Structure formats: structure tokens, C-alpha cells
mmCIF file with all atom_site columns, C-alpha atoms in Angstrom:
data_model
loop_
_atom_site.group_PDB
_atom_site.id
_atom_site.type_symbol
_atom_site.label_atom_id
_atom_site.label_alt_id
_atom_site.label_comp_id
_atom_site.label_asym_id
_atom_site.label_entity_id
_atom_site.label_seq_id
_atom_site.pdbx_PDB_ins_code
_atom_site.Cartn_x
_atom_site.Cartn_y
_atom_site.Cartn_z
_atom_site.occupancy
_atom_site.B_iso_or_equiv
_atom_site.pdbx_formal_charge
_atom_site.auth_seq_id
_atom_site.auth_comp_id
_atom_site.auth_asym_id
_atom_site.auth_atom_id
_atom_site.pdbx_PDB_model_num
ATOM 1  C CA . UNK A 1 1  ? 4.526   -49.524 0.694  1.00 0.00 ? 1  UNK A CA 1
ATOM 2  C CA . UNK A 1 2  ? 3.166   -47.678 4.064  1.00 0.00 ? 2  UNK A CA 1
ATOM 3  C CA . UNK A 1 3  ? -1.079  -47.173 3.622  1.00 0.00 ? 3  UNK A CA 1
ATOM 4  C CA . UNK A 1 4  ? -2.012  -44.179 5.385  1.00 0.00 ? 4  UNK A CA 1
ATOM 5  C CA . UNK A 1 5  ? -5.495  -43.548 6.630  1.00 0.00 ? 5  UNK A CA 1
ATOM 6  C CA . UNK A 1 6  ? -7.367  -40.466 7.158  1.00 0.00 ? 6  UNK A CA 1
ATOM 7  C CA . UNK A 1 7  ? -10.745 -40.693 8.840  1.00 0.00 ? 7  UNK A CA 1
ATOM 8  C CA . UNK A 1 8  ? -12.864 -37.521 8.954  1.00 0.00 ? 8  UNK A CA 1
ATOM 9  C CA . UNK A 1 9  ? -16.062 -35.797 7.947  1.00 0.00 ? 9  UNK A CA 1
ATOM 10 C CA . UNK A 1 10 ? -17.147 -33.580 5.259  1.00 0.00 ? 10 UNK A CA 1
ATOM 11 C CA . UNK A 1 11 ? -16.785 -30.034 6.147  1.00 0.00 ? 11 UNK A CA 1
ATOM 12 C CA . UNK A 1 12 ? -14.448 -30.501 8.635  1.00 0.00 ? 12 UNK A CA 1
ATOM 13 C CA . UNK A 1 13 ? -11.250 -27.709 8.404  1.00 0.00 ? 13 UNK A CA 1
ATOM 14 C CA . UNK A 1 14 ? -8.993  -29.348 10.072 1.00 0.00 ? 14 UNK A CA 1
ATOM 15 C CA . UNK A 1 15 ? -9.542  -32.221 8.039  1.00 0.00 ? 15 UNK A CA 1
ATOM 16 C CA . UNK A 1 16 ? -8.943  -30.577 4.796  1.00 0.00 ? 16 UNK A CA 1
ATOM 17 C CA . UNK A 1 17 ? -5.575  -29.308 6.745  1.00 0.00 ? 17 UNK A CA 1
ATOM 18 C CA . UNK A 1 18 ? -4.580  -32.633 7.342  1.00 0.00 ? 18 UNK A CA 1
ATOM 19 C CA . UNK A 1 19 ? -5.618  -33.895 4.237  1.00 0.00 ? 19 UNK A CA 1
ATOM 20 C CA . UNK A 1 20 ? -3.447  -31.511 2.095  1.00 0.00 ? 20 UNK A CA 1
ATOM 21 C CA . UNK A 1 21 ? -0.838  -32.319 4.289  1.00 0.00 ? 21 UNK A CA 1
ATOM 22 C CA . UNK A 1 22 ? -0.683  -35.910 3.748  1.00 0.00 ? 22 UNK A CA 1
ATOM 23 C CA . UNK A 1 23 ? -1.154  -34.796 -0.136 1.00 0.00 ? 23 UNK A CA 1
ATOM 24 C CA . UNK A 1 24 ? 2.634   -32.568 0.153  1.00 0.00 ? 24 UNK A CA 1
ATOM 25 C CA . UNK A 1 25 ? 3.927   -35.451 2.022  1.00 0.00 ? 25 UNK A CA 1
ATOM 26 C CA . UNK A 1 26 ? 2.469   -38.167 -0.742 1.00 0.00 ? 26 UNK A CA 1
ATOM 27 C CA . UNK A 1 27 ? 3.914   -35.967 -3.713 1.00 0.00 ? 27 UNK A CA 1
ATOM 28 C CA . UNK A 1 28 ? 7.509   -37.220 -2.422 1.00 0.00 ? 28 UNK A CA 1
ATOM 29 C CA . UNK A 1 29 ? 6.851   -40.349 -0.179 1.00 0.00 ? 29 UNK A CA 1
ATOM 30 C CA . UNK A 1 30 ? 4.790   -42.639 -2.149 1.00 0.00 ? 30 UNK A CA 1
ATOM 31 C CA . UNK A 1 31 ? 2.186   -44.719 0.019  1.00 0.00 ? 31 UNK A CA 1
ATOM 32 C CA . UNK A 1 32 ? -1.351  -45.857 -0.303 1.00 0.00 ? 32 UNK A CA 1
ATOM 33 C CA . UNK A 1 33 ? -4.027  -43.416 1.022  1.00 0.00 ? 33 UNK A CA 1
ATOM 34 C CA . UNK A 1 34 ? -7.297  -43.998 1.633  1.00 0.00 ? 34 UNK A CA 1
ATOM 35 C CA . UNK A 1 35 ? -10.069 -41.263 3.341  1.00 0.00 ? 35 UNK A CA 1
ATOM 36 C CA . UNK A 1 36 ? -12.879 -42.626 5.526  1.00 0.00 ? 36 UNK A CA 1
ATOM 37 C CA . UNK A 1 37 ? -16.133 -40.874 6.254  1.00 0.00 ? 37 UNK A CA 1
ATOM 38 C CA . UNK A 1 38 ? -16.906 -41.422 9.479  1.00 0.00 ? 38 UNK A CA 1
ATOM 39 C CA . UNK A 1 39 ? -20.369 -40.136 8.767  1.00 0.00 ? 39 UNK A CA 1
ATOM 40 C CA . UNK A 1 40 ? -21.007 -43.504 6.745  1.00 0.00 ? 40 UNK A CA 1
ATOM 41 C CA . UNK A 1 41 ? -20.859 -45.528 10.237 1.00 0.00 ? 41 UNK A CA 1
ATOM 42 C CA . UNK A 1 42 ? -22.439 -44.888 13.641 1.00 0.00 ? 42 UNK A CA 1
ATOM 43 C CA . UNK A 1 43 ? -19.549 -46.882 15.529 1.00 0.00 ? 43 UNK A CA 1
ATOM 44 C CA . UNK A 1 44 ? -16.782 -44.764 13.421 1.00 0.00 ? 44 UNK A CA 1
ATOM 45 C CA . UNK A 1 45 ? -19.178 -41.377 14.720 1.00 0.00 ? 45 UNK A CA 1
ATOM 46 C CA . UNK A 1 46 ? -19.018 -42.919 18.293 1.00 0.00 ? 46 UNK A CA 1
ATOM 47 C CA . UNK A 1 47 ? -15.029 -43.822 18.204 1.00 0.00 ? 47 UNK A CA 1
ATOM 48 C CA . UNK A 1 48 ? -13.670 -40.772 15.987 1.00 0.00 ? 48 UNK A CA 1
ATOM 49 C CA . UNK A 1 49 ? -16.498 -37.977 15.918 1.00 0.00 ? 49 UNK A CA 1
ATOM 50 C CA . UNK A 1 50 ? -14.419 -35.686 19.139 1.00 0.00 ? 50 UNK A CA 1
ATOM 51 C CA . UNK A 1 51 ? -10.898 -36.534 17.683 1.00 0.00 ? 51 UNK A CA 1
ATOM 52 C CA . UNK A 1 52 ? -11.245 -35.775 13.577 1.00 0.00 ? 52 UNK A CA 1
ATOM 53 C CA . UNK A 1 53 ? -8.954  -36.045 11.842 1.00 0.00 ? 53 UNK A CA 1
ATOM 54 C CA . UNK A 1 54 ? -7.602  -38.841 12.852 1.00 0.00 ? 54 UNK A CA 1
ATOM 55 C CA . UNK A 1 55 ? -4.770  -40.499 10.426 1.00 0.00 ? 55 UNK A CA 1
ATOM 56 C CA . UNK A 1 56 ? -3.142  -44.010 10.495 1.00 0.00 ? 56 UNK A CA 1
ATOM 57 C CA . UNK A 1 57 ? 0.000   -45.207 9.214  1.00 0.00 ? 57 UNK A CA 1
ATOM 58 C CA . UNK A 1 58 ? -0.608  -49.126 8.393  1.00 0.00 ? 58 UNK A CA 1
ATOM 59 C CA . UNK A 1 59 ? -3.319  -49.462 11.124 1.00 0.00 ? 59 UNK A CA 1
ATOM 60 C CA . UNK A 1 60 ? -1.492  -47.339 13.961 1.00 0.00 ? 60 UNK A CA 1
ATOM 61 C CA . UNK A 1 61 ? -2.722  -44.151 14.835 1.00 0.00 ? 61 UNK A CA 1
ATOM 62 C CA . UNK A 1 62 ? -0.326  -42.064 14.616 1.00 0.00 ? 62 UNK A CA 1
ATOM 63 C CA . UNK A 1 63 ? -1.754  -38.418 14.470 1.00 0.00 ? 63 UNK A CA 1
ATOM 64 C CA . UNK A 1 64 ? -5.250  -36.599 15.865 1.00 0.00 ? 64 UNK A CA 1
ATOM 65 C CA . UNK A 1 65 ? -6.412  -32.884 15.267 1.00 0.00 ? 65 UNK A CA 1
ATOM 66 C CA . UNK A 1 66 ? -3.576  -32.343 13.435 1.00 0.00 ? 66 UNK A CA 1
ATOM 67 C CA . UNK A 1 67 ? -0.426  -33.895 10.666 1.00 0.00 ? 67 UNK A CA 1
ATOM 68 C CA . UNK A 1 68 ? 2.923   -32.996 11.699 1.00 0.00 ? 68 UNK A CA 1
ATOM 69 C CA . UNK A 1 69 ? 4.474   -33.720 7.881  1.00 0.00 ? 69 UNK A CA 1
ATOM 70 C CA . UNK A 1 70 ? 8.476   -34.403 8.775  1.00 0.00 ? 70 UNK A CA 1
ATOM 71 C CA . UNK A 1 71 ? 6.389   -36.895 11.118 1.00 0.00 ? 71 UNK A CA 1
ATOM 72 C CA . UNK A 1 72 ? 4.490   -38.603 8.748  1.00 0.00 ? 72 UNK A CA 1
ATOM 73 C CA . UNK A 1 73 ? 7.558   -38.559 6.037  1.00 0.00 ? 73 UNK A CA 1
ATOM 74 C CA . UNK A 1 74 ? 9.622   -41.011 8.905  1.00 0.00 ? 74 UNK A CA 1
ATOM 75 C CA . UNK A 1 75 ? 6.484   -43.177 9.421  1.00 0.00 ? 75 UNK A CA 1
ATOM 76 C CA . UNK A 1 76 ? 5.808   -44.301 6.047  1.00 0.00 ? 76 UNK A CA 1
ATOM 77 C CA . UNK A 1 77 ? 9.337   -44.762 5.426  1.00 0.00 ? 77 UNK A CA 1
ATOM 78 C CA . UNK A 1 78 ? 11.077  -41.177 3.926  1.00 0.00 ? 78 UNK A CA 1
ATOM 79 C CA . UNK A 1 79 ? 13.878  -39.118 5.047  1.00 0.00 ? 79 UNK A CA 1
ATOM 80 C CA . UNK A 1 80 ? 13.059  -37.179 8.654  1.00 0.00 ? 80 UNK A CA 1
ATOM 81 C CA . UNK A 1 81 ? 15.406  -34.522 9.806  1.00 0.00 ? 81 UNK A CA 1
ATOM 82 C CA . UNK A 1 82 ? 17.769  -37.311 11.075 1.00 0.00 ? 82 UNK A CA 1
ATOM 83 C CA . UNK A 1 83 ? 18.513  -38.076 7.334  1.00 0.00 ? 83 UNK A CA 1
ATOM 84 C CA . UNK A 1 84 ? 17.383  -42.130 7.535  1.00 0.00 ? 84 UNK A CA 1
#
């Protein structure tokens, strides 16, 4: 099963965007998710604080400022518009 990071900050838009995104996408496509504040850590500030959010699918970053969700379906293994 695919694990599917999202690293942002509180009060961030676009991360609540991305976030429900993943949600719709999680609903169908079951995978591990996990959020990280990058508030928490000064070297996750320094690497992510420009590019939030920023979301992984099993440790490759896949997606920045924004999800696309038939995207995100394909990488953590659902149907994309090819049918696979």
C-alpha cells in the first residue's frame, strides 16, 4: 500500500486544497497518509517553507503548490484515465 505525504503549515490555503484532495482521492484509493508540519523543524522550514504543499508518494515528490487528483490516483496505484 502507496504512503502519501503531505508536508505543510497551519493556515496555509493551498494546503487545505491539497489536503482535501488527497482526502477525495483516499476515499477510493486506499494508502497510508501522513501530514507533516514543517513548522515543527527549522531544516523542513528551510527545504519546504517557498514550495508548501508539498506531497510525496512513498518518498518521491511528486506534487508542489498544488494535487492534480487523476495524478495522484495512478501514483499510488488506482485507475488514471488510461484505465490501468
Amino acid at each position: 500500500m502507496a504512503t502519501v505525504v503531505l508536508y505543510s503549515r497551519p493556515g496555509c490555503h493551498l494546503c487545505d486544497q491539497a489536503r482535501a484532495v488527497i482526502e477525495a482521492v483516499r476515499a477510493r484509493n486506499p494508502f497510508f497518509f501522513e501530514e507533516v508540519d514543517i513548522e515543527a523543524d527549522d531544516a523542513l522550514v528551510r527545504d519546504y517553507g517557498m514550495r508548501i504543499p508539498v506531497v510525496s508518494v512513498d518518498g518521491e515528490e511528486l506534487f508542489e503548490i498544488s494535487v492534480d487528483p487523476t495524478a495522484l490516483r495512478t501514483a499510488v496505484g488506482g485507475l488514471g484515465l488510461a484505465g490501468r
